Coordinates of C-alpha atoms in Angstrom, one line a residue:
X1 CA 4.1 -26.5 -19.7
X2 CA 1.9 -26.2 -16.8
X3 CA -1.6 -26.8 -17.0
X4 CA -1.9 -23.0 -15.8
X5 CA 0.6 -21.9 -18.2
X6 CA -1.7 -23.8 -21.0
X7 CA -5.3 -22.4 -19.7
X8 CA -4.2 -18.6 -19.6
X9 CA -5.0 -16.1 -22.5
X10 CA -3.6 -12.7 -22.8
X11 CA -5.7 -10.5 -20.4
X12 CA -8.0 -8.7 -22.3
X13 CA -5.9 -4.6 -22.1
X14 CA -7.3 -2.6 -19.3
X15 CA -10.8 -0.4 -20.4
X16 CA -9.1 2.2 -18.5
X17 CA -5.9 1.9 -19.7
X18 CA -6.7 2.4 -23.3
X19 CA -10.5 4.0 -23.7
X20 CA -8.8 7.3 -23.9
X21 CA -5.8 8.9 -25.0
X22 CA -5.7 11.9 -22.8
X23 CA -3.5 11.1 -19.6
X24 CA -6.0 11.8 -17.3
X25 CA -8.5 9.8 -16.8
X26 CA -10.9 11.0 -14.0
X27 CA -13.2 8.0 -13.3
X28 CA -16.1 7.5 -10.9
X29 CA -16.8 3.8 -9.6
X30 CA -19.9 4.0 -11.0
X31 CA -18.2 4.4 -14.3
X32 CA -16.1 1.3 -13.7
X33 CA -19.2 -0.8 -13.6
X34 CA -19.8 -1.3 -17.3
X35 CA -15.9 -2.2 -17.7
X36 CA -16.2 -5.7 -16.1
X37 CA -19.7 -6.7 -17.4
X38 CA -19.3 -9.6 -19.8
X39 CA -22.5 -11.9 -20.3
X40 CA -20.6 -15.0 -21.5
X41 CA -17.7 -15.2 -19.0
X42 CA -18.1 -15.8 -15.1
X43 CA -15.4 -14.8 -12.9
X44 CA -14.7 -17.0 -9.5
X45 CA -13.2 -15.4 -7.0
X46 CA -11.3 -17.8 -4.4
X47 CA -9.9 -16.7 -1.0
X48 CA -7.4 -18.9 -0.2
X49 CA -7.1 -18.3 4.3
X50 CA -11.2 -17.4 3.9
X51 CA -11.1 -18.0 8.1
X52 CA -8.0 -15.6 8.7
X53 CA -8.4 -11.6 9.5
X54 CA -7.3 -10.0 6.1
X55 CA -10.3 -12.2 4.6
X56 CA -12.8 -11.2 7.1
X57 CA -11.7 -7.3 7.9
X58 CA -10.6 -6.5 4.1
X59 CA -11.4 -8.7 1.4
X60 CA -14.6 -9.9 1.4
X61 CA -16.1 -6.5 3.0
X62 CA -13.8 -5.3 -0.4
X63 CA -15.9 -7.7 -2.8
X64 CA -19.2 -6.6 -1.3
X65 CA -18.4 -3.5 -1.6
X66 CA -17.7 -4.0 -6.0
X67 CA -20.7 -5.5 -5.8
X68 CA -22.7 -3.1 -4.2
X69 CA -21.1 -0.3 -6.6
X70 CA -22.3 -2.8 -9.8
X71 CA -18.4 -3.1 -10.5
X72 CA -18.3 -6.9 -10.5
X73 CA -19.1 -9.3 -13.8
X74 CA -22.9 -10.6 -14.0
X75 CA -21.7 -13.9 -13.3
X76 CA -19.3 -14.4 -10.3
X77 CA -18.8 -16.5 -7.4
X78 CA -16.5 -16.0 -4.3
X79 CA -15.4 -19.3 -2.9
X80 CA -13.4 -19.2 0.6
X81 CA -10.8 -22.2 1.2
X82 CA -9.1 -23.3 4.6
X83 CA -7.8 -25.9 6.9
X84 CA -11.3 -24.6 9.2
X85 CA -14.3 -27.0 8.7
X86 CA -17.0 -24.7 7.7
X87 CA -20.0 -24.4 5.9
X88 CA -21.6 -22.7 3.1
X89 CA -23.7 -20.9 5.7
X90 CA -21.1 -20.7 8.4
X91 CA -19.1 -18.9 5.9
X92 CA -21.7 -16.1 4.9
X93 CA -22.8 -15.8 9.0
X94 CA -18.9 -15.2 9.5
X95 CA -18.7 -12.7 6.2
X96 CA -22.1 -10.8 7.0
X97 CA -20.7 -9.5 10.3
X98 CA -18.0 -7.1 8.6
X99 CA -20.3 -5.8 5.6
X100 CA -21.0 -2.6 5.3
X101 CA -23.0 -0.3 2.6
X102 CA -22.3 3.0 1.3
X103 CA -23.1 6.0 3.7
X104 CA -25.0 7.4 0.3
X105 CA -26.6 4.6 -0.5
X106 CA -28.2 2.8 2.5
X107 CA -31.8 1.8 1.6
X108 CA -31.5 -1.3 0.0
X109 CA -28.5 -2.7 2.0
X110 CA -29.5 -5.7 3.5
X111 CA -31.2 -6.9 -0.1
X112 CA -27.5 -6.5 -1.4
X113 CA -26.1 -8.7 1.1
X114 CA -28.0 -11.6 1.3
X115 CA -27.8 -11.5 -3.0
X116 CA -23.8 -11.2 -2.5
X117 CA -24.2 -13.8 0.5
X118 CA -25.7 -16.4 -1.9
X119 CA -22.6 -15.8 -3.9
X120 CA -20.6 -17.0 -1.4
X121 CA -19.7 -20.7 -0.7
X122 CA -16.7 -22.3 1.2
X123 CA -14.6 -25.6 0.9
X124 CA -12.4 -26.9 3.3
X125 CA -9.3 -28.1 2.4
X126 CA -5.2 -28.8 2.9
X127 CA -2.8 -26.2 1.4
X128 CA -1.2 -28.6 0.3
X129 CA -3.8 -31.6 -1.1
X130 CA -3.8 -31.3 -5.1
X131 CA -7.0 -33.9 -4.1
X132 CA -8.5 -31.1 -2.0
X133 CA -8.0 -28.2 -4.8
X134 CA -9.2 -30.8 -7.3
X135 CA -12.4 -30.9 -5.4
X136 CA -12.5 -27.2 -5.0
X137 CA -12.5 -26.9 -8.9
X138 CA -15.4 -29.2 -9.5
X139 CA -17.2 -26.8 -7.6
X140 CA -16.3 -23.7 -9.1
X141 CA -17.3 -25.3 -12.6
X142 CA -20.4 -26.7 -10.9
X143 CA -21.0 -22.8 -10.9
X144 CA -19.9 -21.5 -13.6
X145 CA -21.2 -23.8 -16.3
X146 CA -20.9 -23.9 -20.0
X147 CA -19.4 -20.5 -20.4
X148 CA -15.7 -19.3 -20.0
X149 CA -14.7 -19.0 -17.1
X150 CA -11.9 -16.9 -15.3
X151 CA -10.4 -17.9 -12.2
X152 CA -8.5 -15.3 -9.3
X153 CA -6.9 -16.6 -6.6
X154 CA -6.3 -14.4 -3.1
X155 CA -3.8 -15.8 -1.1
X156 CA -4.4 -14.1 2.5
X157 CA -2.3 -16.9 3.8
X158 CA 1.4 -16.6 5.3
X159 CA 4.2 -17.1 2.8
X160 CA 5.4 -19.9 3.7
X161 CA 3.0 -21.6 2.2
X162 CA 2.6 -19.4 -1.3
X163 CA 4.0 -22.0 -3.6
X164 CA 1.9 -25.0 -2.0
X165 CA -1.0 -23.8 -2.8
X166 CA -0.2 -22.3 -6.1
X167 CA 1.2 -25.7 -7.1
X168 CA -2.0 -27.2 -6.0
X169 CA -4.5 -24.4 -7.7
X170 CA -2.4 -24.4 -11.3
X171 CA -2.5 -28.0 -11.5
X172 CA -6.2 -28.9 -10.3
X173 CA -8.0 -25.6 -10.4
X174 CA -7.0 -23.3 -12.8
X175 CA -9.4 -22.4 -16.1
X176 CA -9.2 -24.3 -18.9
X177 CA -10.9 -21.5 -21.1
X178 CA -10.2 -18.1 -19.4
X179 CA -7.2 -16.8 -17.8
X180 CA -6.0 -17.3 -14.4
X181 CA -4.5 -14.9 -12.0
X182 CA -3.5 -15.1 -8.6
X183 CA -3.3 -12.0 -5.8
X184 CA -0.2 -12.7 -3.7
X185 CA 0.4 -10.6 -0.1
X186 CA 3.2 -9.4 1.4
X187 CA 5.9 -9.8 2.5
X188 CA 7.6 -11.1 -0.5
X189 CA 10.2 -12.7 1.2
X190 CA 12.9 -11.7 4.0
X191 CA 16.0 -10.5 1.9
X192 CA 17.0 -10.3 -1.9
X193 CA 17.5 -14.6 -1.6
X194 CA 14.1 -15.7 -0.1
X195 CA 12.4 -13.0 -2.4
X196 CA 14.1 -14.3 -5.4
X197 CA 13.8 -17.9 -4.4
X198 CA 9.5 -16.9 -4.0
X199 CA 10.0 -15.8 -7.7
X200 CA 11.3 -18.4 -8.8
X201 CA 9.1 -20.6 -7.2
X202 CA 6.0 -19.0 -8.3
X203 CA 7.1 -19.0 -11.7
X204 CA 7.1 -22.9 -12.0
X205 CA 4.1 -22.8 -12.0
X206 CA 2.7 -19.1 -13.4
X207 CA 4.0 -16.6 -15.6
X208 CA 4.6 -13.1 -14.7
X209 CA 1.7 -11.9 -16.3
X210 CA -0.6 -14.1 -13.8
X211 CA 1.4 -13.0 -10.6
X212 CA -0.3 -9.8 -8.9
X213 CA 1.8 -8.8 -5.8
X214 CA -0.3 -6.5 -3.8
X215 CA 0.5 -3.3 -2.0
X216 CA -2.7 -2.1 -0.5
X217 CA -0.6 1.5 -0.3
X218 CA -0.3 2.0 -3.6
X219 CA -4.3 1.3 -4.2
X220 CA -5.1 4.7 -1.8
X221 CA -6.7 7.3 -3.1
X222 CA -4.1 9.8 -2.0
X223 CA -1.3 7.7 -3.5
X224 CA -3.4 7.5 -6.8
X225 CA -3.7 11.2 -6.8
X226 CA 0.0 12.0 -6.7
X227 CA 0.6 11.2 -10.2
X228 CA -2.4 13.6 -11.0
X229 CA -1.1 16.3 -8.6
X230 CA 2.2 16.4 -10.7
X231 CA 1.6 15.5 -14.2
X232 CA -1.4 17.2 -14.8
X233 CA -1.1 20.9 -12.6
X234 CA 1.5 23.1 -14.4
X235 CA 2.4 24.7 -11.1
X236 CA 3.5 21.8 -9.8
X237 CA 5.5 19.5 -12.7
X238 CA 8.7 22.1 -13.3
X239 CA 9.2 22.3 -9.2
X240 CA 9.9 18.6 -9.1
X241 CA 13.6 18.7 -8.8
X242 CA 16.9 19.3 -6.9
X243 CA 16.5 23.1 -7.8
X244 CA 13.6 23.7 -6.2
X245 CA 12.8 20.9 -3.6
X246 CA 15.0 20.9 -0.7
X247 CA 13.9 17.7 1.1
X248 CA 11.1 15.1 0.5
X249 CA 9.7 13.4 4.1
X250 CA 7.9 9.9 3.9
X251 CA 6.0 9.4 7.2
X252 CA 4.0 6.4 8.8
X253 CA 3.1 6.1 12.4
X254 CA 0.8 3.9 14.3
X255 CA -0.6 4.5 17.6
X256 CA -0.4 1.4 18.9
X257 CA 2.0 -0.9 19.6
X258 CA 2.1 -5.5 18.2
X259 CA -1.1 -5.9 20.3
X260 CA -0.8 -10.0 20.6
X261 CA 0.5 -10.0 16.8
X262 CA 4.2 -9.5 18.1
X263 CA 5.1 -13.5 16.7
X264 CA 4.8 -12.3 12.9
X265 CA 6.0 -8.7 13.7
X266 CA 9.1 -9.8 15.3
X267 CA 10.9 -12.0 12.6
X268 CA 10.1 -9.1 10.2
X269 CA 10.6 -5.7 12.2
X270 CA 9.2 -2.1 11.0
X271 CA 12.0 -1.7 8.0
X272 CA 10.7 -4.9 6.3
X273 CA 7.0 -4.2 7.3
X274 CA 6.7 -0.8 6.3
X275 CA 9.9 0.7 4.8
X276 CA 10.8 -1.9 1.7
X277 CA 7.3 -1.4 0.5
X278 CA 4.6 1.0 1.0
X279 CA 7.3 3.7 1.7
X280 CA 9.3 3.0 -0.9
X281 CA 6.8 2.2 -3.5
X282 CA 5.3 5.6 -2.5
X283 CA 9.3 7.2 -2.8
X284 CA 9.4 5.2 -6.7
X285 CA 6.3 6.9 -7.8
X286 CA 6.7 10.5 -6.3
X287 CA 10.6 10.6 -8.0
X288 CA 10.1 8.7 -11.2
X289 CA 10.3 10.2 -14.4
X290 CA 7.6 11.0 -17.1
X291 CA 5.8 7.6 -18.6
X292 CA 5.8 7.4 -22.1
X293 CA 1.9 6.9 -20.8
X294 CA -0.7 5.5 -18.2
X295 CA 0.0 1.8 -19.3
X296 CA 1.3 -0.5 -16.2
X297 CA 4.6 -1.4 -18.0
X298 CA 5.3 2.2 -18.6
X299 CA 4.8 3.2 -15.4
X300 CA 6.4 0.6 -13.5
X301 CA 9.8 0.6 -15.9
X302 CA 9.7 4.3 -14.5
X303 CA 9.9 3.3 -11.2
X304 CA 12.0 0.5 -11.4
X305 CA 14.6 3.3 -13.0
X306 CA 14.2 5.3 -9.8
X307 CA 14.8 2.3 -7.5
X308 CA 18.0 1.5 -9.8
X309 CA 19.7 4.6 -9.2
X310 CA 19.5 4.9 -5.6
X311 CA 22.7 4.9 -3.3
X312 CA 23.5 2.1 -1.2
X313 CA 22.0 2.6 2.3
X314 CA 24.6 3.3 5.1
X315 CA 24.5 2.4 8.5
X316 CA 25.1 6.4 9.8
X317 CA 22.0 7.3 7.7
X318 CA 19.4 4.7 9.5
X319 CA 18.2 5.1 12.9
X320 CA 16.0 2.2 14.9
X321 CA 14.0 2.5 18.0
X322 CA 12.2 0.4 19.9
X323 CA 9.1 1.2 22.2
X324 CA 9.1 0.8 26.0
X325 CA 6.6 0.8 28.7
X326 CA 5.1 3.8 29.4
X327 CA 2.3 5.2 32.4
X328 CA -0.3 8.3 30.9
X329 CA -3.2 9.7 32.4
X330 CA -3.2 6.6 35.2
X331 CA -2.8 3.6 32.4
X332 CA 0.3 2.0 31.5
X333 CA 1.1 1.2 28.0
X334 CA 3.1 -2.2 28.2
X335 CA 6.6 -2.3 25.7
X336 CA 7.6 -4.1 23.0
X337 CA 9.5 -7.1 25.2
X338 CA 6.3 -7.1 27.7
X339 CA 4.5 -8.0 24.9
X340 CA 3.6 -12.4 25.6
X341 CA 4.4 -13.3 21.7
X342 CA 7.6 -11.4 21.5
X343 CA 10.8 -13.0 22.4
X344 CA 12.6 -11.8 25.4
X345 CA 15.5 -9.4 25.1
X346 CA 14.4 -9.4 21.2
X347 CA 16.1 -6.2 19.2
X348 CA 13.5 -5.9 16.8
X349 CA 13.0 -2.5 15.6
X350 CA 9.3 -1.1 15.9
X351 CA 10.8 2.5 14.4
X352 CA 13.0 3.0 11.9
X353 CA 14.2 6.4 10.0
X354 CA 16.6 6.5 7.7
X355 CA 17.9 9.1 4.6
X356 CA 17.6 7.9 1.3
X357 CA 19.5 9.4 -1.8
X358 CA 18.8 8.9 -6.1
X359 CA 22.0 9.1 -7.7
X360 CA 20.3 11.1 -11.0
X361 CA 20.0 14.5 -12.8
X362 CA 16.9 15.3 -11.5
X363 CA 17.2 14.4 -7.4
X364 CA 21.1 14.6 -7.3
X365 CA 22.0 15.8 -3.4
X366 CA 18.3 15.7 -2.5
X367 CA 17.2 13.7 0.8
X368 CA 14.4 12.0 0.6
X369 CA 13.6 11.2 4.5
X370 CA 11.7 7.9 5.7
X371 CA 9.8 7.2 8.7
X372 CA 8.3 4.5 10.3
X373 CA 7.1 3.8 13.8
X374 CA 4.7 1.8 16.3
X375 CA 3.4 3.1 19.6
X376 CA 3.9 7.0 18.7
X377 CA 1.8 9.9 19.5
X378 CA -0.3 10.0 16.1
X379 CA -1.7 7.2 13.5
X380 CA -1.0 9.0 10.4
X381 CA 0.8 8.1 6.6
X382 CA 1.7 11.4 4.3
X383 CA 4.3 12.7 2.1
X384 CA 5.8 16.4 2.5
X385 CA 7.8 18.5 0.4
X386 CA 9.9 21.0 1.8
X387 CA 10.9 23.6 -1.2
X388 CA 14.0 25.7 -1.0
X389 CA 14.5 29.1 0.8
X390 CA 13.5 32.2 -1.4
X391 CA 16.7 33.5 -2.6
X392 CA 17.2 37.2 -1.2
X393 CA 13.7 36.9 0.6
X394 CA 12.9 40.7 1.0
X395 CA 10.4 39.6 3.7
X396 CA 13.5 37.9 6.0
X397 CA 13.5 40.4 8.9
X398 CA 9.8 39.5 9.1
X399 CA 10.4 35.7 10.1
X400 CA 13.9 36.4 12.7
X401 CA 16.3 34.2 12.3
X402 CA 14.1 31.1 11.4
X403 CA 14.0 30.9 7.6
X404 CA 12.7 27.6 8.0
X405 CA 9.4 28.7 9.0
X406 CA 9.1 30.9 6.1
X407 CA 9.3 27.6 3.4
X408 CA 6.6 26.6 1.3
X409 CA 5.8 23.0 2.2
X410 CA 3.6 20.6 0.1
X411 CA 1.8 18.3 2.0
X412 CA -0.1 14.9 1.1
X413 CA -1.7 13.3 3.6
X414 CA -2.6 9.9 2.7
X415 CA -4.6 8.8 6.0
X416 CA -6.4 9.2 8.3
X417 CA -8.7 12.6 7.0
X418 CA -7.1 12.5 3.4
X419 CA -6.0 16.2 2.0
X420 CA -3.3 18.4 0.2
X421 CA -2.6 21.4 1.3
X422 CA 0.4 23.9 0.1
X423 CA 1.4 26.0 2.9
X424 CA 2.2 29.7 1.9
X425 CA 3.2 33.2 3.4
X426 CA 1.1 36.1 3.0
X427 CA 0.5 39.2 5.2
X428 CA -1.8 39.8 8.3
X429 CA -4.4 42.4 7.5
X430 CA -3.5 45.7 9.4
X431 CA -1.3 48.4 8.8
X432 CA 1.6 46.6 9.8
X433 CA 3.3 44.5 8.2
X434 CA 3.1 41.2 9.8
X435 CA 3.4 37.6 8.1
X436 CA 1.7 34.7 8.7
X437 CA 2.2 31.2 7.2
X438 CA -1.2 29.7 6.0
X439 CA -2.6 26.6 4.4
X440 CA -4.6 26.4 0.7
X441 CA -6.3 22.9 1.8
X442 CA -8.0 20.6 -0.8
X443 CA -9.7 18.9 2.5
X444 CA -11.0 15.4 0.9
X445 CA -14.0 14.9 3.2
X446 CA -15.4 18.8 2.7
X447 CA -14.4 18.8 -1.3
X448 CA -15.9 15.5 -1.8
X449 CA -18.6 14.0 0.5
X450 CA -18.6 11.0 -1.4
X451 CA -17.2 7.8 0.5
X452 CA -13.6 7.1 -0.4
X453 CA -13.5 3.3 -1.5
X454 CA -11.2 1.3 0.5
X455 CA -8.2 0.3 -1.5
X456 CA -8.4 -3.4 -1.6
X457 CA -11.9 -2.1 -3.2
X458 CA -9.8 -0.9 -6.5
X459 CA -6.7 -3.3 -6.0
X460 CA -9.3 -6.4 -6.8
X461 CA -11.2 -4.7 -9.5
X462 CA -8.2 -3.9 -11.4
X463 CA -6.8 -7.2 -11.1
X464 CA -10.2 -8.8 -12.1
X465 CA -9.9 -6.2 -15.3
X466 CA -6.3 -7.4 -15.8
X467 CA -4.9 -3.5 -15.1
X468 CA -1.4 -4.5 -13.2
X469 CA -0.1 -0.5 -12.7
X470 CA -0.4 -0.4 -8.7
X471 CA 1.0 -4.1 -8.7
X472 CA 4.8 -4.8 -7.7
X473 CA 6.4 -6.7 -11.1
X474 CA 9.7 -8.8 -10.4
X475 CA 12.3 -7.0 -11.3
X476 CA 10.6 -4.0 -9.0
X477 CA 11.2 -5.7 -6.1
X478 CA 14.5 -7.3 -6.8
X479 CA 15.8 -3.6 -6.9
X480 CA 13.8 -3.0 -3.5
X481 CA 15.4 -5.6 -1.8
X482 CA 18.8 -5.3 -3.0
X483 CA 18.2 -1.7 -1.9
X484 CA 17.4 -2.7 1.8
X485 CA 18.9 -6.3 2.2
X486 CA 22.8 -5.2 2.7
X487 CA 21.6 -3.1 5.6
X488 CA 19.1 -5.7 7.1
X489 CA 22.3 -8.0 7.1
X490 CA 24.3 -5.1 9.3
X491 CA 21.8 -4.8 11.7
X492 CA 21.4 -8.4 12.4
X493 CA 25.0 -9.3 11.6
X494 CA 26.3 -6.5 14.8
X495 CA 22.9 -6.9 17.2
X496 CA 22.5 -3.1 16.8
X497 CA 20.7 -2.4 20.0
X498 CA 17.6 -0.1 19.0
X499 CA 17.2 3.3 21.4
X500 CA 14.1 2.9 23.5
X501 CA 11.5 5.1 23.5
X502 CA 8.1 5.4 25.5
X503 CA 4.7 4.7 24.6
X504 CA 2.8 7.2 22.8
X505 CA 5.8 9.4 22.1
X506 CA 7.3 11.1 19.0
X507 CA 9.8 8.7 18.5
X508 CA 13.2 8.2 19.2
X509 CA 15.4 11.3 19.5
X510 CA 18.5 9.8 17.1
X511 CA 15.7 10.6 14.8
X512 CA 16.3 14.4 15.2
X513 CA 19.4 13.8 14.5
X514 CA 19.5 12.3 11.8
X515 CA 16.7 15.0 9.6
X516 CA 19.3 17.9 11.5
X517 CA 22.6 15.7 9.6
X518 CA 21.3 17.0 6.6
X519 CA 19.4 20.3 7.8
X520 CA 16.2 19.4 7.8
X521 CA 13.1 19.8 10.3
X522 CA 10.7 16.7 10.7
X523 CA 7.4 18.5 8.9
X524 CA 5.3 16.2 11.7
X525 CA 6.4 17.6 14.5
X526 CA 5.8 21.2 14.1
X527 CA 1.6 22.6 16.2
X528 CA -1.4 22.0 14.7
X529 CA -1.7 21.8 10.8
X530 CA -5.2 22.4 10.1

């Protein structure tokens, strides 16, 4: 056994998970604050790649933020650890730039940071030197002292390097008297083989209880709230099905293109990036079945059902696109190729669409539509649901011969300006009788002017607490992968050329072709929404 293996106790079950029976639990963060104070155990936080962006723009701003809300222990510590001699005060000059407070709560900002600051202390080290990780866990115990102590481990370093440094942490700084858990990015691995070959590794040295795999998707607030939406609104739950839906759309665009990050874009492309994860974990929990309940194995055995049943993906039901140059109001947008880190002549898709299908009772025949791009017309993620025609709609003649505009749509819109809205038909007032097609809008910003925390803010909380629901477990992403993999293979195997498609537009037209394969009208593309 591992000295990791030998230092970890059972996480202590989830506050949130069991404090209730009801199966909704409606929390505020200011609620969460009493569910990780424990006077006799200190929690270290280590950021393995402290120097690298993800560390600077997300995590630590993300554990200032817990902080600031009262949601951390009494006694922590955050330690950042990389190759970059720094120190202790180099560190917090680096980390103070990207803090922020609460819009609500500004007056005593700066007397949060520099208490959080002091928290914060650095060590420089190899990725690979058990001597340097050796070092870095005298210093967490010079911190922690005489009571237990609980170690997590962020690795916000590429994956390449994963299993180095978990080697190192197990074996020279892992607890001896708490548990110890470590946060591991994406992407887990290229295909099915180097994802199960990262498992495997990892587990040498951890067990699958200790191994968080993070999805920041899955930590939104709008992604949380689908779960709600269906489970818990009667109106909703028995219209989740192949007799009432008529397509589901997953969208994701971005309105810029690599931007100098073309290297590490380019040896993973937008179906890896984007598609094998956020959109299908999204896909997984809108289509699952009922959980037994709110626990994280419940709900993930639900979802790993969902990814189980799915057909193969075929080649005819994926389109790829790639952006080129384009000119617009005087400034020209450079393409994919012109970017300097890109490879020349490289065929890496920056959009990809493709039609999904779950062989089961419930989504039989239904297709569930994905979308991903770079360089389009909009920055947006949301999930719409198309519902059938009326059958025999009396009100027909009203809408000519596009029905289509006469279908109640559900939309979530997950970012930017998070919402819901249902869009309906009802009549124009007048003596006529006109229709129109309106929106009932749950607009998050004007509902609830309360901040929306970030989602590596909730992602780290509930892996301090131990709650693993919006983490990926193994067997989740085996099924992802062998989902995607056979179809990565194609396109690389035959050099599928992707179709081009300028700067700042709404994608490659193969696109339309695809959604009108199986009748359906990209939701996106319609006029305004709001």
């Amino acid at each position: 056994m591992d000295a990791v293996e030998n230092a970890v106790t059972p996480a202590a079950p989830s506050t949130v998970a069991n404090g209730t029976s009801s199966a909704i639990i409606v929390e505020e963060f200011e609620d969460l604050a009493s569910l990780v104070r424990d006077d006799e155990a200190s929690v270290s936080i280590t950021v393995v790649g402290a120097s690298g962006d993800l560390a600077k723009k997300k995590i630590f701003p993300a554990l200032f933020a817990l902080y600031y809300e009262g949601c951390l222990p009494k006694h922590f510590s955050i330690f950042g650890y990389a190759r970059s001699k720094m120190t202790d005060a180099e560190l917090r000059d680096m980390v103070s730039k990207t803090l922020t407070c609460r819009i609500d709560k500004r007056e005593n900002c700066s007397e949060k940071m520099e208490e959080f600051l002091k928290r914060c202390f650095y060590h420089s080290g190899q990725y690979d030197s058990e001597e340097d990780f050796k070092e870095l866990g005298k210093k967490i115990k010079q911190h922690e002292g005489p009571r237990v102590s609980n170690h997590l481990f962020y690795l916000s370093i590429p994956p390449n390097i994963f299993l180095d440094v978990v080697k190192c942490a197990s074996k020279s700084a892992s607890s001896v008297s708490g548990w110890t858990r470590v946060i591991v990015e994406k992407p887990f691995g290229r295909d099915s083989e180097s994802s199960a070959a990262l498992t495997k590794g990892l587990k040498q040295y951890l067990t699958e209880d200790q191994i968080f795999r993070i999805d920041h998707y899955l930590g939104k607030e709008l992604v949380e709230n689908l779960s709600v939406l269906r489970f818990s609104n009667l109106v909703f739950e028995p219209l989740w099905s192949r007799q009432y839906i008529r397509n589901v759309q997953l969208i994701f665009s971005e309105d810029f293109g690599t931007e100098g990050r073309g290297g590490y874009f380019d040896s993973y492309g937008i179906i890896r990036d984007i598609m094998q994860n956020h959109l299908l974990q999204i896909l997984a929990l809108f289509a699952m079945e009922t959980p037994i309940s709110l626990e994280a194995e419940d709900i993930r055995n639900e979802k790993v059902k969902v990814l189980r049943s799915m057909k193969p993906l075929r080649l005819e039901d994926v389109v790829i696109g790639q952006y080129k140059s384009h000119t617009k109001g005087g400034i020209t947008y450079p393409g994919y190729t012109e970017d300097k880190t890109v490879p020349k002549g490289s065929l890496t898709p920056t959009f990809a669409a493709a039609a999904l299908f779950i062989n089961n009772a419930r989504w039989d025949g239904v297709p569930f539509l994905m979308k991903a791009g770079k360089a389009l017309h909009t920055k947006q993620a949301e999930i719409r649901v198309q519902f059938r025609h009326v059958p025999g709609n009396l009100y027909k003649g009203s809408f000519g011969t596009d029905l289509d505009r006469a279908t109640n749509e559900l939309v979530i819109r997950v970012q930017p300006d998070e919402g819901i809205y249902l869009k309906i038909n009802n009549k124009i007032p007048g003596l006529g009788m006109r229709l129109d097609r309106s929106n009932l809008n749950l607009h998050y910003a004007a509902r609830y002017p309360k901040e929306i925390p970030d989602a590596y803010e909730r992602l780290l909380l509930d892996a301090i607490e131990g709650e693993r629901r919006l983490f990926i477990r193994s067997d989740e992403l085996d099924a992802a992968w062998e989902l995607f993999t056979p179809l990565l293979k194609e396109l690389e195997q035959k050099r599928m050329a992707p179709e081009l498609y300028p700067y700042g537009s709404r994608g490659p037209v193969g696109a339309h072709y695809l959604a009108a394969k199986y009748n359906v009208r990209w939701g996106d593309l319609g006029g305004s929404e709001h």
